[in-house]
Each structure stands twice: as C-alpha cells, then as structure tokens.
XYZ file of N, CA and C in Angstrom:
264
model
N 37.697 46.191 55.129
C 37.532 45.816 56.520
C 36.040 45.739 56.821
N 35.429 44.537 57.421
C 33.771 44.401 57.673
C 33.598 45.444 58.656
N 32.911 46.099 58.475
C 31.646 46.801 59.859
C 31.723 45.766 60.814
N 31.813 46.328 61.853
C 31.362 45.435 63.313
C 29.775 45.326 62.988
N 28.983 44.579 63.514
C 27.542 44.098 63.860
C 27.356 43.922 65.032
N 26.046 44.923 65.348
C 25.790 44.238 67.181
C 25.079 43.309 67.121
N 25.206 42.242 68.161
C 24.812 41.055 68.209
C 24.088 41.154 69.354
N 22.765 40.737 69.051
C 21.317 41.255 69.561
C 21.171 39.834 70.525
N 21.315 39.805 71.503
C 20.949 38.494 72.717
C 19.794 38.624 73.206
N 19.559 37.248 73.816
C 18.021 37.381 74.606
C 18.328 38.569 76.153
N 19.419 38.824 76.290
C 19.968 39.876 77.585
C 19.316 41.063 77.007
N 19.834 41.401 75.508
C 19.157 42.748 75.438
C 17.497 43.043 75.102
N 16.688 41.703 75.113
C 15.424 41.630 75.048
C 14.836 41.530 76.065
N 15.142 40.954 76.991
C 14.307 40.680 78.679
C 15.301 41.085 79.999
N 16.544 41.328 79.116
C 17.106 42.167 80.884
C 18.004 40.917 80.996
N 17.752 39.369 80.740
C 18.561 38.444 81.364
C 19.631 37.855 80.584
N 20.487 37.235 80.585
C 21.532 36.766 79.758
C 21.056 35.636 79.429
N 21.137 35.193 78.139
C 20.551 33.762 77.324
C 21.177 32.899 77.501
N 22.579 32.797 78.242
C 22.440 31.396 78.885
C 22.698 31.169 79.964
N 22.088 32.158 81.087
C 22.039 32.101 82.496
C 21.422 31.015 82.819
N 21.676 30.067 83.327
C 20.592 28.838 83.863
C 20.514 29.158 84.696
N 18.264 29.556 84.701
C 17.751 29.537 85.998
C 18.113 29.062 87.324
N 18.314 29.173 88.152
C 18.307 28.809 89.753
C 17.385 27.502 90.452
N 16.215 27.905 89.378
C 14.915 26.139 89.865
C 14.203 26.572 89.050
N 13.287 25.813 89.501
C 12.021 25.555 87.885
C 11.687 26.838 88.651
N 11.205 27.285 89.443
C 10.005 28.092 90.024
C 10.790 29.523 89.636
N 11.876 29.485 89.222
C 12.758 31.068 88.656
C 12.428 30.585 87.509
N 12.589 30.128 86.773
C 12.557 29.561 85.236
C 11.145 29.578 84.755
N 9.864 29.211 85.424
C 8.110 29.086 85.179
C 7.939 30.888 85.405
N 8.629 31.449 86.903
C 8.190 33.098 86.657
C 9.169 34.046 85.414
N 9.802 33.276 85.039
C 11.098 34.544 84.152
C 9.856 34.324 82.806
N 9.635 33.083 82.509
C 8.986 32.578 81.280
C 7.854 33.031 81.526
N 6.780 33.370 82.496
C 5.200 34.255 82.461
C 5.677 35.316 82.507
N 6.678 35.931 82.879
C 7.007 37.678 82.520
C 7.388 38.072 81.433
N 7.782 36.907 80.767
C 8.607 36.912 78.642
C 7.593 37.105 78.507
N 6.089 35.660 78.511
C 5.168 35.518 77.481
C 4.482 37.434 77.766
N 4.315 37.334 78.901
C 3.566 38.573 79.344
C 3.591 39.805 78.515
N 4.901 39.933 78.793
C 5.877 40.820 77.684
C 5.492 40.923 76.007
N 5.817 39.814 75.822
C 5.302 39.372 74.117
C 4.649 39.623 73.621
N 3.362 38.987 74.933
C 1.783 39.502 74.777
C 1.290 40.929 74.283
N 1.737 41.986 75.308
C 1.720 43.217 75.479
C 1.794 43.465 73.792
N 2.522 43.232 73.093
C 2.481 43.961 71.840
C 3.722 45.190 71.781
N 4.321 45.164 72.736
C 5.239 46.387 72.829
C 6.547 46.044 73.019
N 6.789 44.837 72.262
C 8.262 44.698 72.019
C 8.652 45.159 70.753
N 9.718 45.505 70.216
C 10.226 45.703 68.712
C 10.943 44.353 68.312
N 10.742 44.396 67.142
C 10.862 43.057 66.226
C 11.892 41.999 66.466
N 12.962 42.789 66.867
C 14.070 41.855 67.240
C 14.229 41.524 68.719
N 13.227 42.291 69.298
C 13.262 41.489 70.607
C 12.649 40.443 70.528
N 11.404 40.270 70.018
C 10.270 39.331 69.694
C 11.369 37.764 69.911
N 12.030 37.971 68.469
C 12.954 37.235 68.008
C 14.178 36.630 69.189
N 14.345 37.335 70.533
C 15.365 36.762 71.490
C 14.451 36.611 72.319
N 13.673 36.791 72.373
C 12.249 36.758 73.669
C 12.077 35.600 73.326
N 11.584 35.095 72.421
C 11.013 34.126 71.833
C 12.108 32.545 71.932
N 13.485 33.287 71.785
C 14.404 32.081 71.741
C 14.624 32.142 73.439
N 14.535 32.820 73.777
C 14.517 32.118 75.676
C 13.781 31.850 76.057
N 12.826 32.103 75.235
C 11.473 31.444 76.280
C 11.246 29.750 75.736
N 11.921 29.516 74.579
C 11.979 28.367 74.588
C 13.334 27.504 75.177
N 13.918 28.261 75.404
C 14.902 28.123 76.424
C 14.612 27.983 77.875
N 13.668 28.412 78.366
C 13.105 28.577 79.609
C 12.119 27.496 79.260
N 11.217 27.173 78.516
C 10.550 25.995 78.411
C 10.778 24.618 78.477
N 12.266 24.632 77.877
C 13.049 23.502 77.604
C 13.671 23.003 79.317
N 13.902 23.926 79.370
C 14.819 23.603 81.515
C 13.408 23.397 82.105
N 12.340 23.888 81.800
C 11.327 23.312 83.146
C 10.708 22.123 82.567
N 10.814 21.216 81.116
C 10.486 20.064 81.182
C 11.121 19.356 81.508
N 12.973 19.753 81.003
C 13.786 18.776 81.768
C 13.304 18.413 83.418
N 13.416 19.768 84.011
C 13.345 19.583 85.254
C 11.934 18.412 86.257
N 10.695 19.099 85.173
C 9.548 18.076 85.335
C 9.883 16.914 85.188
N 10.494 16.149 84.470
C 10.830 14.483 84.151
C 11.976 14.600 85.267
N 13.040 14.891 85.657
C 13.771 14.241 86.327
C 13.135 14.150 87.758
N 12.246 15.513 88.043
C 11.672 14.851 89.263
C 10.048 13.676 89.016
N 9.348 13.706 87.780
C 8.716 12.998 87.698
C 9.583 11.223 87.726
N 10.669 11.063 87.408
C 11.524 9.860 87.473
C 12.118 9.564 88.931
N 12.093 10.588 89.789
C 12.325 10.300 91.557
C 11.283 10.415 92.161
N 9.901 10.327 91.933
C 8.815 9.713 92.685
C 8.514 7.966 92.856
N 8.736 8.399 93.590
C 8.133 6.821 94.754
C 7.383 6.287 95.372
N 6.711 5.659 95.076
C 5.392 5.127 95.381
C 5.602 4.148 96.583
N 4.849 4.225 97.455
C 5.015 2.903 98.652
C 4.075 2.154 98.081
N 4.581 1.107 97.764
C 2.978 -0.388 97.632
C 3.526 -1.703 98.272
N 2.682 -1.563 99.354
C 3.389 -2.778 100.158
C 4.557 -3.102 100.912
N 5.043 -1.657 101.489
C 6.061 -1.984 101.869
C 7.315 -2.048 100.717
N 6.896 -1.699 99.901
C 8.373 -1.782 98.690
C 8.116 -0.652 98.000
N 9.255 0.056 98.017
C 9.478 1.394 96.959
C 9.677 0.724 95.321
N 8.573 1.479 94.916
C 8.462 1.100 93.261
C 8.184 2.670 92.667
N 8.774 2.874 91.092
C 8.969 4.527 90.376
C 7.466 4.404 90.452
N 7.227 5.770 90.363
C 5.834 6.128 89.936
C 5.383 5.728 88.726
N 4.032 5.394 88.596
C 3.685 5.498 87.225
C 2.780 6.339 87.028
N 2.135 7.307 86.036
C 1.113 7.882 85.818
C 0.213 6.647 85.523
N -1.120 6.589 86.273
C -2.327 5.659 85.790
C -3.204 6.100 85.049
C-alpha cells in the first residue's frame, strides 16, 4: 500500500490558494509585490520558494492578460471617429 504524500500548494507557501483568481489586477500586482517581497527576504524554505515562485508566475500571467485586454479597449477620438489605440 503507497504512503500518502502531502501535496505542497502555493496556499501552503503564501497563505493563498493557487488557483484563486485574483479579484483585479490591483489584488493580483499587490499579492505578487508581497510573494516577490517574501522571496526576497531569504526566509522562505525550499519548497515554498518552489510554490511562491509558481504563483507568482501565476499572478504575472493574469496581470498581462489583464494589461492587453484593457490595452485592446482604448479609444482614441481622431476626428470625431473612435479608432483602437495604437502605441506610437
């Protein structure tokens, strides 16, 4: 019969559940400066590193989505006609 194994989540590394989707970017940009923060510090143990590390690219990943979909609903007035933004 196998041994059970605990199965180590990004919940038991930062407190949050790994696939809670943030609330908005602005929960998602502060959860992700309190990980790196964290990281930084030097005072995680090894396997947190390791779930810290996978949500924070998890948390990285939802605030670019989120950057492009609102960078794709900006609207520019030129002339009286709504045209997408472009970066110049």
């Amino acid at each position: 019969m196998p041994l059970p194994t605990a199965k180590v989540t990004a919940s038991s590394a930062t407190g949050t559940p790994a696939d809670r989707v943030p609330a908005s970017y602005e929960a998602a940009l502060q959860e992700l400066e309190q990980l790196v923060s964290h990281i930084e510090s030097g005072q995680m143990p090894l396997e947190q590193l390791l779930t810290g590390y996978q949500r924070g690219a998890e948390l990285l990943g939802f605030c670019r989505e989120r950057l492009q979909a609102v960078e794709g609903q900006i609207k520019v007035l030129d002339d009286g006609v709504l045209k997408p933004w472009t970066q110049e």
